[in-house]
Amino acid sequence: MTVFAVEYVYAADSSTVRDDHRPAHRAWLAGLADEGQLLTSGPYGDGAGALLIFKVQDETELNELLKQDPFAVAGAIAGIRTTEWTPVIGLLAAHAS
């Protein structure tokens, strides 16, 4: 399994769309957390985007998951940056092995 840091950049003027789809987005995230695929996530304080940490087989699986996000389906995400990440110290370090 591989850990990925995913950075969302929200589309300009998407706050209403995000408000409308937030319950479905959070339910989707909660399901992934329950399955162990999502380690943690949360929005940036300035509202410009979010950081999500996933543990999945590979980048192909990650990209398929991200397409299912209700925010993505609704067009609320302008950009996504994914980076393979290896936490070595702290709470998430145990999830990297």
mmCIF file with all atom_site columns, C-alpha atoms in Angstrom:
data_model
loop_
_atom_site.group_PDB
_atom_site.id
_atom_site.type_symbol
_atom_site.label_atom_id
_atom_site.label_alt_id
_atom_site.label_comp_id
_atom_site.label_asym_id
_atom_site.label_entity_id
_atom_site.label_seq_id
_atom_site.pdbx_PDB_ins_code
_atom_site.Cartn_x
_atom_site.Cartn_y
_atom_site.Cartn_z
_atom_site.occupancy
_atom_site.B_iso_or_equiv
_atom_site.pdbx_formal_charge
_atom_site.auth_seq_id
_atom_site.auth_comp_id
_atom_site.auth_asym_id
_atom_site.auth_atom_id
_atom_site.pdbx_PDB_model_num
ATOM 1  C CA . MET A 1 1  ? 0.000   0.000  0.000   1.00 0.00 ? 1  MET A CA 1
ATOM 2  C CA . THR A 1 2  ? 1.121   3.530  -0.731  1.00 0.00 ? 2  THR A CA 1
ATOM 3  C CA . VAL A 1 3  ? 0.357   6.764  1.113   1.00 0.00 ? 3  VAL A CA 1
ATOM 4  C CA . PHE A 1 4  ? -0.539  9.794  -1.006  1.00 0.00 ? 4  PHE A CA 1
ATOM 5  C CA . ALA A 1 5  ? -0.996  13.434 -0.071  1.00 0.00 ? 5  ALA A CA 1
ATOM 6  C CA . VAL A 1 6  ? -3.732  14.954 -2.198  1.00 0.00 ? 6  VAL A CA 1
ATOM 7  C CA . GLU A 1 7  ? -4.204  18.695 -2.421  1.00 0.00 ? 7  GLU A CA 1
ATOM 8  C CA . TYR A 1 8  ? -7.468  20.087 -3.730  1.00 0.00 ? 8  TYR A CA 1
ATOM 9  C CA . VAL A 1 9  ? -7.729  23.610 -5.094  1.00 0.00 ? 9  VAL A CA 1
ATOM 10 C CA . TYR A 1 10 ? -11.343 24.682 -5.141  1.00 0.00 ? 10 TYR A CA 1
ATOM 11 C CA . ALA A 1 11 ? -12.793 26.394 -8.183  1.00 0.00 ? 11 ALA A CA 1
ATOM 12 C CA . ALA A 1 12 ? -13.330 30.124 -7.867  1.00 0.00 ? 12 ALA A CA 1
ATOM 13 C CA . ASP A 1 13 ? -16.856 30.987 -6.774  1.00 0.00 ? 13 ASP A CA 1
ATOM 14 C CA . SER A 1 14 ? -17.598 27.351 -5.891  1.00 0.00 ? 14 SER A CA 1
ATOM 15 C CA . SER A 1 15 ? -18.616 27.975 -2.283  1.00 0.00 ? 15 SER A CA 1
ATOM 16 C CA . THR A 1 16 ? -22.342 27.548 -3.015  1.00 0.00 ? 16 THR A CA 1
ATOM 17 C CA . VAL A 1 17 ? -21.707 24.319 -4.941  1.00 0.00 ? 17 VAL A CA 1
ATOM 18 C CA . ARG A 1 18 ? -19.538 23.027 -2.097  1.00 0.00 ? 18 ARG A CA 1
ATOM 19 C CA . ASP A 1 19 ? -22.164 23.982 0.481   1.00 0.00 ? 19 ASP A CA 1
ATOM 20 C CA . ASP A 1 20 ? -24.795 22.093 -1.528  1.00 0.00 ? 20 ASP A CA 1
ATOM 21 C CA . HIS A 1 21 ? -22.645 18.965 -1.920  1.00 0.00 ? 21 HIS A CA 1
ATOM 22 C CA . ARG A 1 22 ? -20.776 18.992 1.416   1.00 0.00 ? 22 ARG A CA 1
ATOM 23 C CA . PRO A 1 23 ? -23.024 16.374 3.119   1.00 0.00 ? 23 PRO A CA 1
ATOM 24 C CA . ALA A 1 24 ? -22.465 13.898 0.257   1.00 0.00 ? 24 ALA A CA 1
ATOM 25 C CA . HIS A 1 25 ? -18.743 14.784 0.092   1.00 0.00 ? 25 HIS A CA 1
ATOM 26 C CA . ARG A 1 26 ? -18.281 14.155 3.818   1.00 0.00 ? 26 ARG A CA 1
ATOM 27 C CA . ALA A 1 27 ? -20.298 10.920 3.688   1.00 0.00 ? 27 ALA A CA 1
ATOM 28 C CA . TRP A 1 28 ? -18.066 9.748  0.819   1.00 0.00 ? 28 TRP A CA 1
ATOM 29 C CA . LEU A 1 29 ? -14.950 10.633 2.825   1.00 0.00 ? 29 LEU A CA 1
ATOM 30 C CA . ALA A 1 30 ? -16.313 8.916  5.950   1.00 0.00 ? 30 ALA A CA 1
ATOM 31 C CA . GLY A 1 31 ? -16.880 5.728  3.968   1.00 0.00 ? 31 GLY A CA 1
ATOM 32 C CA . LEU A 1 32 ? -13.292 5.790  2.700   1.00 0.00 ? 32 LEU A CA 1
ATOM 33 C CA . ALA A 1 33 ? -12.035 6.396  6.247   1.00 0.00 ? 33 ALA A CA 1
ATOM 34 C CA . ASP A 1 34 ? -14.085 3.455  7.514   1.00 0.00 ? 34 ASP A CA 1
ATOM 35 C CA . GLU A 1 35 ? -12.486 1.274  4.808   1.00 0.00 ? 35 GLU A CA 1
ATOM 36 C CA . GLY A 1 36 ? -8.997  2.467  5.782   1.00 0.00 ? 36 GLY A CA 1
ATOM 37 C CA . GLN A 1 37 ? -8.337  4.198  2.460   1.00 0.00 ? 37 GLN A CA 1
ATOM 38 C CA . LEU A 1 38 ? -8.540  7.743  3.841   1.00 0.00 ? 38 LEU A CA 1
ATOM 39 C CA . LEU A 1 39 ? -6.255  8.432  6.794   1.00 0.00 ? 39 LEU A CA 1
ATOM 40 C CA . THR A 1 40 ? -7.267  12.061 7.360   1.00 0.00 ? 40 THR A CA 1
ATOM 41 C CA . SER A 1 41 ? -8.610  15.093 5.519   1.00 0.00 ? 41 SER A CA 1
ATOM 42 C CA . GLY A 1 42 ? -9.707  18.647 6.046   1.00 0.00 ? 42 GLY A CA 1
ATOM 43 C CA . PRO A 1 43 ? -10.099 22.044 4.412   1.00 0.00 ? 43 PRO A CA 1
ATOM 44 C CA . TYR A 1 44 ? -7.529  24.811 4.501   1.00 0.00 ? 44 TYR A CA 1
ATOM 45 C CA . GLY A 1 45 ? -8.352  27.673 6.837   1.00 0.00 ? 45 GLY A CA 1
ATOM 46 C CA . ASP A 1 46 ? -8.579  30.156 3.973   1.00 0.00 ? 46 ASP A CA 1
ATOM 47 C CA . GLY A 1 47 ? -11.222 28.068 2.151   1.00 0.00 ? 47 GLY A CA 1
ATOM 48 C CA . ALA A 1 48 ? -9.093  27.770 -0.997  1.00 0.00 ? 48 ALA A CA 1
ATOM 49 C CA . GLY A 1 49 ? -8.796  23.992 -0.904  1.00 0.00 ? 49 GLY A CA 1
ATOM 50 C CA . ALA A 1 50 ? -8.146  20.927 1.219   1.00 0.00 ? 50 ALA A CA 1
ATOM 51 C CA . LEU A 1 51 ? -5.557  18.307 2.084   1.00 0.00 ? 51 LEU A CA 1
ATOM 52 C CA . LEU A 1 52 ? -6.427  14.610 2.050   1.00 0.00 ? 52 LEU A CA 1
ATOM 53 C CA . ILE A 1 53 ? -4.124  11.720 2.996   1.00 0.00 ? 53 ILE A CA 1
ATOM 54 C CA . PHE A 1 54 ? -4.924  8.366  1.376   1.00 0.00 ? 54 PHE A CA 1
ATOM 55 C CA . LYS A 1 55 ? -3.514  4.858  1.696   1.00 0.00 ? 55 LYS A CA 1
ATOM 56 C CA . VAL A 1 56 ? -4.234  2.873  -1.474  1.00 0.00 ? 56 VAL A CA 1
ATOM 57 C CA . GLN A 1 57 ? -2.600  0.301  -3.757  1.00 0.00 ? 57 GLN A CA 1
ATOM 58 C CA . ASP A 1 58 ? -1.349  2.774  -6.344  1.00 0.00 ? 58 ASP A CA 1
ATOM 59 C CA . GLU A 1 59 ? -1.985  6.069  -8.111  1.00 0.00 ? 59 GLU A CA 1
ATOM 60 C CA . THR A 1 60 ? -4.430  4.452  -10.543 1.00 0.00 ? 60 THR A CA 1
ATOM 61 C CA . GLU A 1 61 ? -6.676  3.392  -7.656  1.00 0.00 ? 61 GLU A CA 1
ATOM 62 C CA . LEU A 1 62 ? -6.335  6.839  -6.100  1.00 0.00 ? 62 LEU A CA 1
ATOM 63 C CA . ASN A 1 63 ? -7.357  8.598  -9.311  1.00 0.00 ? 63 ASN A CA 1
ATOM 64 C CA . GLU A 1 64 ? -10.399 6.358  -9.694  1.00 0.00 ? 64 GLU A CA 1
ATOM 65 C CA . LEU A 1 65 ? -11.452 7.187  -6.125  1.00 0.00 ? 65 LEU A CA 1
ATOM 66 C CA . LEU A 1 66 ? -10.978 10.936 -6.611  1.00 0.00 ? 66 LEU A CA 1
ATOM 67 C CA . LYS A 1 67 ? -13.276 10.917 -9.656  1.00 0.00 ? 67 LYS A CA 1
ATOM 68 C CA . GLN A 1 68 ? -16.075 9.704  -7.369  1.00 0.00 ? 68 GLN A CA 1
ATOM 69 C CA . ASP A 1 69 ? -15.834 12.630 -4.925  1.00 0.00 ? 69 ASP A CA 1
ATOM 70 C CA . PRO A 1 70 ? -19.151 14.523 -5.011  1.00 0.00 ? 70 PRO A CA 1
ATOM 71 C CA . PHE A 1 71 ? -17.142 17.778 -5.107  1.00 0.00 ? 71 PHE A CA 1
ATOM 72 C CA . ALA A 1 72 ? -15.382 16.557 -8.271  1.00 0.00 ? 72 ALA A CA 1
ATOM 73 C CA . VAL A 1 73 ? -18.630 15.392 -9.860  1.00 0.00 ? 73 VAL A CA 1
ATOM 74 C CA . ALA A 1 74 ? -20.184 18.817 -9.130  1.00 0.00 ? 74 ALA A CA 1
ATOM 75 C CA . GLY A 1 75 ? -17.219 20.708 -10.630 1.00 0.00 ? 75 GLY A CA 1
ATOM 76 C CA . ALA A 1 76 ? -16.115 22.319 -7.366  1.00 0.00 ? 76 ALA A CA 1
ATOM 77 C CA . ILE A 1 77 ? -12.460 21.286 -7.744  1.00 0.00 ? 77 ILE A CA 1
ATOM 78 C CA . ALA A 1 78 ? -10.277 23.315 -10.103 1.00 0.00 ? 78 ALA A CA 1
ATOM 79 C CA . GLY A 1 79 ? -7.061  21.387 -9.510  1.00 0.00 ? 79 GLY A CA 1
ATOM 80 C CA . ILE A 1 80 ? -5.669  18.305 -7.814  1.00 0.00 ? 80 ILE A CA 1
ATOM 81 C CA . ARG A 1 81 ? -2.062  17.626 -6.914  1.00 0.00 ? 81 ARG A CA 1
ATOM 82 C CA . THR A 1 82 ? -1.137  14.113 -5.784  1.00 0.00 ? 82 THR A CA 1
ATOM 83 C CA . THR A 1 83 ? 2.210   13.226 -4.254  1.00 0.00 ? 83 THR A CA 1
ATOM 84 C CA . GLU A 1 84 ? 3.433   9.881  -2.960  1.00 0.00 ? 84 GLU A CA 1
ATOM 85 C CA . TRP A 1 85 ? 4.356   10.476 0.672   1.00 0.00 ? 85 TRP A CA 1
ATOM 86 C CA . THR A 1 86 ? 6.241   8.480  3.301   1.00 0.00 ? 86 THR A CA 1
ATOM 87 C CA . PRO A 1 87 ? 5.471   9.596  6.864   1.00 0.00 ? 87 PRO A CA 1
ATOM 88 C CA . VAL A 1 88 ? 8.315   8.473  9.141   1.00 0.00 ? 88 VAL A CA 1
ATOM 89 C CA . ILE A 1 89 ? 7.519   10.179 12.456  1.00 0.00 ? 89 ILE A CA 1
ATOM 90 C CA . GLY A 1 90 ? 4.207   10.852 14.176  1.00 0.00 ? 90 GLY A CA 1
ATOM 91 C CA . LEU A 1 91 ? 0.713   9.448  14.182  1.00 0.00 ? 91 LEU A CA 1
ATOM 92 C CA . LEU A 1 92 ? 0.573   8.629  10.469  1.00 0.00 ? 92 LEU A CA 1
ATOM 93 C CA . ALA A 1 93 ? 3.998   6.944  10.362  1.00 0.00 ? 93 ALA A CA 1
ATOM 94 C CA . ALA A 1 94 ? 2.489   3.631  11.451  1.00 0.00 ? 94 ALA A CA 1
ATOM 95 C CA . HIS A 1 95 ? 0.198   3.724  8.408   1.00 0.00 ? 95 HIS A CA 1
ATOM 96 C CA . ALA A 1 96 ? 3.069   3.968  5.952   1.00 0.00 ? 96 ALA A CA 1
ATOM 97 C CA . SER A 1 97 ? 4.317   0.435  6.489   1.00 0.00 ? 97 SER A CA 1
#
